[in-house]
Structures are given as C-alpha cells and as structure tokens.
PDB file of C-alpha atoms in Angstrom:
ATOM      1  CA  MET A 388     -30.446-194.293 -23.472  1.00 92.00           C
ATOM      2  CA  LEU A 389     -34.066-194.716 -24.182  1.00 93.00           C
ATOM      3  CA  ASN A 390     -37.131-195.251 -21.923  1.00 94.00           C
ATOM      4  CA  ARG A 391     -40.310-195.372 -24.057  1.00 96.00           C
ATOM      5  CA  VAL A 392     -43.406-197.615 -23.783  1.00 95.00           C
ATOM      6  CA  ILE A 393     -46.671-197.818 -25.796  1.00 95.00           C
ATOM      7  CA  LEU A 394     -49.459-199.940 -24.320  1.00 94.00           C
ATOM      8  CA  ILE A 395     -52.954-200.577 -25.703  1.00 94.00           C
ATOM      9  CA  GLY A 396     -55.461-201.946 -23.212  1.00 93.00           C
ATOM     10  CA  ARG A 397     -58.754-201.532 -21.203  1.00 92.00           C
ATOM     11  CA  LEU A 398     -59.224-199.589 -18.098  1.00 93.00           C
ATOM     12  CA  THR A 399     -59.849-201.687 -15.008  1.00 93.00           C
ATOM     13  CA  ARG A 400     -61.691-198.825 -13.226  1.00 93.00           C
ATOM     14  CA  ASP A 401     -62.500-195.286 -13.634  1.00 92.00           C
ATOM     15  CA  PRO A 402     -59.510-192.891 -13.313  1.00 94.00           C
ATOM     16  CA  GLU A 403     -58.867-191.537  -9.905  1.00 94.00           C
ATOM     17  CA  LEU A 404     -58.136-187.713 -10.060  1.00 94.00           C
ATOM     18  CA  ARG A 405     -56.255-185.999  -7.209  1.00 94.00           C
ATOM     19  CA  TYR A 406     -54.388-182.648  -6.731  1.00 94.00           C
ATOM     20  CA  THR A 407     -51.176-182.146  -5.165  1.00 93.00           C
ATOM     21  CA  PRO A 408     -50.812-179.494  -2.396  1.00 94.00           C
ATOM     22  CA  ALA A 409     -49.489-177.247  -5.056  1.00 93.00           C
ATOM     23  CA  GLY A 410     -52.676-177.659  -7.082  1.00 93.00           C
ATOM     24  CA  VAL A 411     -51.215-179.877  -9.916  1.00 93.00           C
ATOM     25  CA  ALA A 412     -53.717-182.465 -11.117  1.00 93.00           C
ATOM     26  CA  VAL A 413     -52.651-186.143 -11.109  1.00 94.00           C
ATOM     27  CA  THR A 414     -54.669-189.160 -12.307  1.00 95.00           C
ATOM     28  CA  GLN A 415     -54.048-192.760 -11.690  1.00 95.00           C
ATOM     29  CA  PHE A 416     -55.609-195.709 -13.453  1.00 95.00           C
ATOM     30  CA  THR A 417     -54.757-199.270 -14.377  1.00 94.00           C
ATOM     31  CA  LEU A 418     -54.546-200.593 -17.857  1.00 94.00           C
ATOM     32  CA  ALA A 419     -55.279-204.400 -18.518  1.00 91.00           C
ATOM     33  CA  VAL A 420     -53.034-205.403 -21.429  1.00 92.00           C
ATOM     34  CA  ASP A 421     -53.570-208.963 -22.838  1.00 91.00           C
ATOM     35  CA  ARG A 422     -50.561-211.116 -23.412  1.00 88.00           C
ATOM     36  CA  PRO A 423     -49.914-212.221 -26.989  1.00 84.00           C
ATOM     37  CA  PHE A 424     -50.206-215.998 -26.020  1.00 84.00           C
ATOM     38  CA  SER A 425     -52.365-218.344 -24.107  1.00 80.00           C
ATOM     39  CA  ASN A 426     -51.363-220.272 -20.954  1.00 82.00           C
ATOM     40  CA  GLN A 427     -51.364-224.038 -20.701  1.00 84.00           C
ATOM     41  CA  GLY A 428     -55.046-224.090 -20.116  1.00 84.00           C
ATOM     42  CA  GLY A 429     -55.586-222.198 -23.355  1.00 82.00           C
ATOM     43  CA  GLN A 430     -56.739-219.151 -21.386  1.00 84.00           C
ATOM     44  CA  ARG A 431     -55.563-215.596 -22.333  1.00 84.00           C
ATOM     45  CA  GLU A 432     -53.855-213.619 -19.525  1.00 87.00           C
ATOM     46  CA  ALA A 433     -53.405-210.070 -19.023  1.00 90.00           C
ATOM     47  CA  ASP A 434     -50.825-207.739 -17.255  1.00 90.00           C
ATOM     48  CA  PHE A 435     -52.394-204.938 -15.055  1.00 93.00           C
ATOM     49  CA  ILE A 436     -50.204-201.886 -15.511  1.00 94.00           C
ATOM     50  CA  PRO A 437     -50.594-198.724 -13.301  1.00 95.00           C
ATOM     51  CA  VAL A 438     -50.587-195.443 -15.374  1.00 95.00           C
ATOM     52  CA  VAL A 439     -50.006-191.944 -13.998  1.00 95.00           C
ATOM     53  CA  THR A 440     -50.973-188.767 -16.035  1.00 95.00           C
ATOM     54  CA  TRP A 441     -50.304-185.116 -14.780  1.00 94.00           C
ATOM     55  CA  ARG A 442     -51.703-181.697 -15.428  1.00 94.00           C
ATOM     56  CA  GLN A 443     -54.229-181.117 -18.188  1.00 94.00           C
ATOM     57  CA  LEU A 444     -53.756-184.582 -19.466  1.00 94.00           C
ATOM     58  CA  ALA A 445     -54.749-185.931 -16.020  1.00 94.00           C
ATOM     59  CA  GLU A 446     -57.969-183.846 -16.036  1.00 94.00           C
ATOM     60  CA  THR A 447     -58.821-184.975 -19.553  1.00 93.00           C
ATOM     61  CA  CYS A 448     -58.417-188.592 -18.664  1.00 92.00           C
ATOM     62  CA  ALA A 449     -60.491-188.223 -15.531  1.00 93.00           C
ATOM     63  CA  ASN A 450     -63.386-186.434 -17.502  1.00 92.00           C
ATOM     64  CA  TYR A 451     -63.411-188.897 -20.539  1.00 90.00           C
ATOM     65  CA  LEU A 452     -61.935-192.259 -19.693  1.00 92.00           C
ATOM     66  CA  ARG A 453     -64.139-194.887 -18.030  1.00 92.00           C
ATOM     67  CA  LYS A 454     -63.719-198.425 -16.710  1.00 92.00           C
ATOM     68  CA  GLY A 455     -63.689-200.813 -19.670  1.00 91.00           C
ATOM     69  CA  ARG A 456     -62.757-198.269 -22.398  1.00 93.00           C
ATOM     70  CA  LEU A 457     -59.979-199.092 -24.693  1.00 93.00           C
ATOM     71  CA  ALA A 458     -57.030-196.713 -24.597  1.00 93.00           C
ATOM     72  CA  ALA A 459     -53.400-196.384 -26.037  1.00 94.00           C
ATOM     73  CA  VAL A 460     -50.867-194.874 -23.597  1.00 95.00           C
ATOM     74  CA  GLU A 461     -47.465-193.734 -24.539  1.00 95.00           C
ATOM     75  CA  GLY A 462     -44.931-192.703 -21.932  1.00 95.00           C
ATOM     76  CA  ARG A 463     -42.039-193.859 -19.901  1.00 96.00           C
ATOM     77  CA  ILE A 464     -41.484-196.603 -17.116  1.00 96.00           C
ATOM     78  CA  GLN A 465     -40.699-195.252 -13.678  1.00 95.00           C
ATOM     79  CA  VAL A 466     -39.729-197.328 -10.651  1.00 94.00           C
ATOM     80  CA  ARG A 467     -40.065-195.458  -7.286  1.00 92.00           C
ATOM     81  CA  ASN A 468     -39.817-196.744  -3.616  1.00 92.00           C
ATOM     82  CA  TYR A 469     -40.912-195.808  -0.140  1.00 91.00           C
ATOM     83  CA  ASP A 470     -40.954-197.233   3.189  1.00 92.00           C
ATOM     84  CA  ASN A 471     -44.420-198.420   4.442  1.00 92.00           C
ATOM     85  CA  ASN A 472     -45.902-198.260   7.955  1.00 93.00           C
ATOM     86  CA  GLU A 473     -44.210-201.504   8.831  1.00 93.00           C
ATOM     87  CA  GLY A 474     -40.744-200.068   7.979  1.00 92.00           C
ATOM     88  CA  ARG A 475     -40.457-202.192   4.751  1.00 94.00           C
ATOM     89  CA  ARG A 476     -39.261-200.791   1.455  1.00 93.00           C
ATOM     90  CA  VAL A 477     -41.936-201.086  -1.203  1.00 92.00           C
ATOM     91  CA  TYR A 478     -41.078-200.677  -4.985  1.00 94.00           C
ATOM     92  CA  VAL A 479     -43.690-199.336  -7.395  1.00 92.00           C
ATOM     93  CA  THR A 480     -43.295-199.769 -11.191  1.00 93.00           C
ATOM     94  CA  GLU A 481     -45.675-197.585 -13.253  1.00 95.00           C
ATOM     95  CA  ILE A 482     -46.031-195.787 -16.468  1.00 95.00           C
ATOM     96  CA  ILE A 483     -45.787-191.962 -16.491  1.00 95.00           C
ATOM     97  CA  ALA A 484     -47.922-191.148 -19.501  1.00 95.00           C
ATOM     98  CA  ASP A 485     -47.461-188.096 -21.675  1.00 93.00           C
ATOM     99  CA  ASN A 486     -49.820-189.122 -24.521  1.00 93.00           C
ATOM    100  CA  VAL A 487     -53.107-190.990 -24.147  1.00 93.00           C
ATOM    101  CA  ARG A 488     -55.150-191.912 -27.109  1.00 92.00           C
ATOM    102  CA  PHE A 489     -58.892-192.779 -26.594  1.00 90.00           C
ATOM    103  CA  LEU A 490     -59.556-195.637 -28.866  1.00 89.00           C
ATOM    104  CA  GLU A 491     -63.235-195.815 -28.245  1.00 79.00           C
ATOM    105  CA  SER A 492     -65.772-192.978 -28.070  1.00 71.00           C
ATOM    106  CA  ALA A 493     -68.366-192.542 -25.385  1.00 67.00           C
ATOM    107  CA  ASN A 494     -71.045-193.772 -27.782  1.00 65.00           C
ATOM    108  CA  SER A 495     -69.145-196.698 -29.433  1.00 61.00           C
ATOM    109  CA  ALA A 496     -71.706-199.106 -27.677  1.00 46.00           C
ATOM    110  CA  ASN A 497     -74.456-197.040 -29.286  1.00 44.00           C
ATOM    111  CA  ARG A 498     -72.640-197.491 -32.702  1.00 45.00           C
ATOM    112  CA  GLU A 499     -72.505-201.255 -32.181  1.00 46.00           C
ATOM    113  CA  GLU A 500     -76.283-201.371 -31.564  1.00 43.00           C
ATOM    114  CA  GLY A 501     -76.971-199.671 -34.846  1.00 41.00           C
ATOM    115  CA  GLY A 502     -77.255-196.108 -33.605  1.00 40.00           C
ATOM    116  CA  PRO A 503     -75.631-193.062 -35.027  1.00 37.00           C
ATOM    117  CA  ALA A 504     -71.842-192.916 -34.946  1.00 36.00           C
ATOM    118  CA  THR A 505     -70.519-189.648 -33.701  1.00 37.00           C
ATOM    119  CA  GLY A 506     -67.013-188.437 -32.768  1.00 39.00           C
ATOM    120  CA  GLY A 507     -64.549-191.257 -32.531  1.00 43.00           C
ATOM    121  CA  GLY A 508     -61.294-191.721 -30.499  1.00 50.00           C
ATOM    122  CA  GLY A 509     -59.519-188.729 -29.410  1.00 57.00           C
ATOM    123  CA  ASN A 510     -55.781-188.065 -29.021  1.00 55.00           C
ATOM    124  CA  TYR A 511     -54.449-185.983 -26.182  1.00 56.00           C
ATOM    125  CA  GLY A 512     -50.993-185.585 -25.045  1.00 57.00           C
ATOM    126  CA  GLY A 513     -48.812-183.115 -23.127  1.00 52.00           C
ATOM    127  CA  GLY A 514     -48.094-182.090 -19.539  1.00 44.00           C
ATOM    128  CA  GLY A 515     -46.374-185.210 -18.396  1.00 41.00           C
ATOM    129  CA  SER A 516     -42.697-184.096 -18.881  1.00 40.00           C
ATOM    130  CA  GLY A 517     -43.125-180.429 -18.273  1.00 40.00           C
ATOM    131  CA  ASN A 518     -43.913-179.515 -21.944  1.00 38.00           C
ATOM    132  CA  GLY A 519     -47.350-178.431 -20.808  1.00 39.00           C
ATOM    133  CA  GLY A 520     -48.739-178.445 -24.277  1.00 40.00           C
ATOM    134  CA  ASN A 521     -51.383-180.143 -26.441  1.00 39.00           C
ATOM    135  CA  ARG A 522     -49.625-182.565 -28.866  1.00 39.00           C
ATOM    136  CA  GLY A 523     -52.899-183.770 -30.734  1.00 41.00           C
ATOM    137  CA  ASN A 524     -56.463-183.181 -31.102  1.00 41.00           C
ATOM    138  CA  PHE A 525     -58.746-183.947 -28.428  1.00 42.00           C
ATOM    139  CA  GLY A 526     -62.273-185.534 -28.907  1.00 43.00           C
ATOM    140  CA  GLY A 527     -62.057-186.652 -32.447  1.00 41.00           C
ATOM    141  CA  ALA A 528     -62.701-184.533 -35.542  1.00 39.00           C
ATOM    142  CA  ARG A 529     -66.342-183.449 -35.561  1.00 43.00           C
ATOM    143  CA  ASP A 530     -66.064-181.072 -38.509  1.00 48.00           C
ATOM    144  CA  ASN A 531     -64.042-183.374 -40.723  1.00 53.00           C
ATOM    145  CA  GLN A 532     -65.124-187.018 -40.364  1.00 58.00           C
ATOM    146  CA  ASP A 533     -62.278-189.619 -40.472  1.00 59.00           C
ATOM    147  CA  PRO A 534     -62.424-191.357 -43.849  1.00 56.00           C
ATOM    148  CA  PHE A 535     -60.860-194.466 -42.377  1.00 56.00           C
ATOM    149  CA  GLN A 536     -63.471-194.802 -39.396  1.00 59.00           C
ATOM    150  CA  ASP A 537     -64.484-198.480 -39.163  1.00 57.00           C
ATOM    151  CA  ASP A 538     -68.014-198.759 -39.974  1.00 59.00           C
ATOM    152  CA  GLY A 539     -68.073-202.574 -40.298  1.00 59.00           C
ATOM    153  CA  ARG A 540     -67.645-202.926 -43.898  1.00 62.00           C
ATOM    154  CA  PRO A 541     -64.595-204.387 -45.681  1.00 63.00           C
ATOM    155  CA  ILE A 542     -62.298-201.920 -47.458  1.00 60.00           C
ATOM    156  CA  ASP A 543     -61.789-202.537 -51.184  1.00 65.00           C
ATOM    157  CA  ILE A 544     -58.252-201.967 -52.089  1.00 65.00           C
ATOM    158  CA  SER A 545     -56.576-203.221 -55.355  1.00 69.00           C
ATOM    159  CA  ASP A 546     -53.176-204.794 -55.327  1.00 70.00           C
ATOM    160  CA  ASP A 547     -51.879-201.957 -57.470  1.00 68.00           C
ATOM    161  CA  ASP A 548     -52.409-199.433 -54.692  1.00 68.00           C
ATOM    162  CA  LEU A 549     -50.384-201.413 -52.281  1.00 66.00           C
ATOM    163  CA  PRO A 550     -46.734-200.296 -51.963  1.00 65.00           C
ATOM    164  CA  PHE A 551     -45.310-203.803 -51.376  1.00 58.00           C
TER     165      PHE A 551
END
C-alpha cells in the first residue's frame, strides 16, 4: 500500500507554530494549489489543503515560510476525526509533511526588481515520521551557487545534448 502526496502551492497565511504538552513542535499552514483546468467561466480555481509539520521541520517552516511563498510539500494524507462541542463527529483531512522545499527565497521579490540574487530555495525534511533527521540542505547553497538558478535568460541547449 502507498500513501504519498507531492503538492506545490502558495501559503495562504503565515505558519502557526505550537508545542505539545511534551514540548514537541507542530506547525500548521494551508497551501493553495491551483487546479490544472479552468471552470465554465474561464476562471482558475484552487484547492486549499491543510498541511501539518512536526519537530525540527515545524520550527524551520515557522521561521522561514510566509504568506504567499511558493513551497513544495511531500508527505502522506491523514484523515482524523473528533466530536465537536455539539456532539457531532468532524472529519479532518490533512497532509502530514515530512519534506518541505522552499521554492522562493526571502528576497525573490528583490531579485525581480533587479536587486542582487542571494540564496535560493531550500530543502528541509525530516522529523515527520519519527526519523528525526535532516534529509536535505536547508537555506540553499551559499558557497556553491546553483548553476541552474533562473536568472531570466533562456538556456541554450543543442539538440545533440538531449537524450531523446
């Protein structure tokens, strides 16, 4: 059986960081993911998907993600339920993320305005399923710049270099 999901979208608000009574960090945020088609009126629609991160990943997301930022989330779908104050059963479907990739840096807006481009997206994972470890590099590579970082210019690749 397989329960994996990968989403790319924008945060609808800043992540909300909390701690359990045992001191474990947990962050919740909502990702707006565009649908790949338009409705009858020609408008694009989006799904608003709740995401939960735990431990170090939760603290990192709370520190570096902000409303409107583009992020990729990898994790599993979880459905839980509880009885509300009125005694009705409420079902909640959410993504439990174990890897979050920051697809825009904090100064990506500065880069669009012609300012210096530093950093880049970061990749951080771990902690979501009890593995507790770092599965990537966080904050982008500052010492070795990404040679494929988009600087707005087209990439010139000959047909001989393509594998197909």
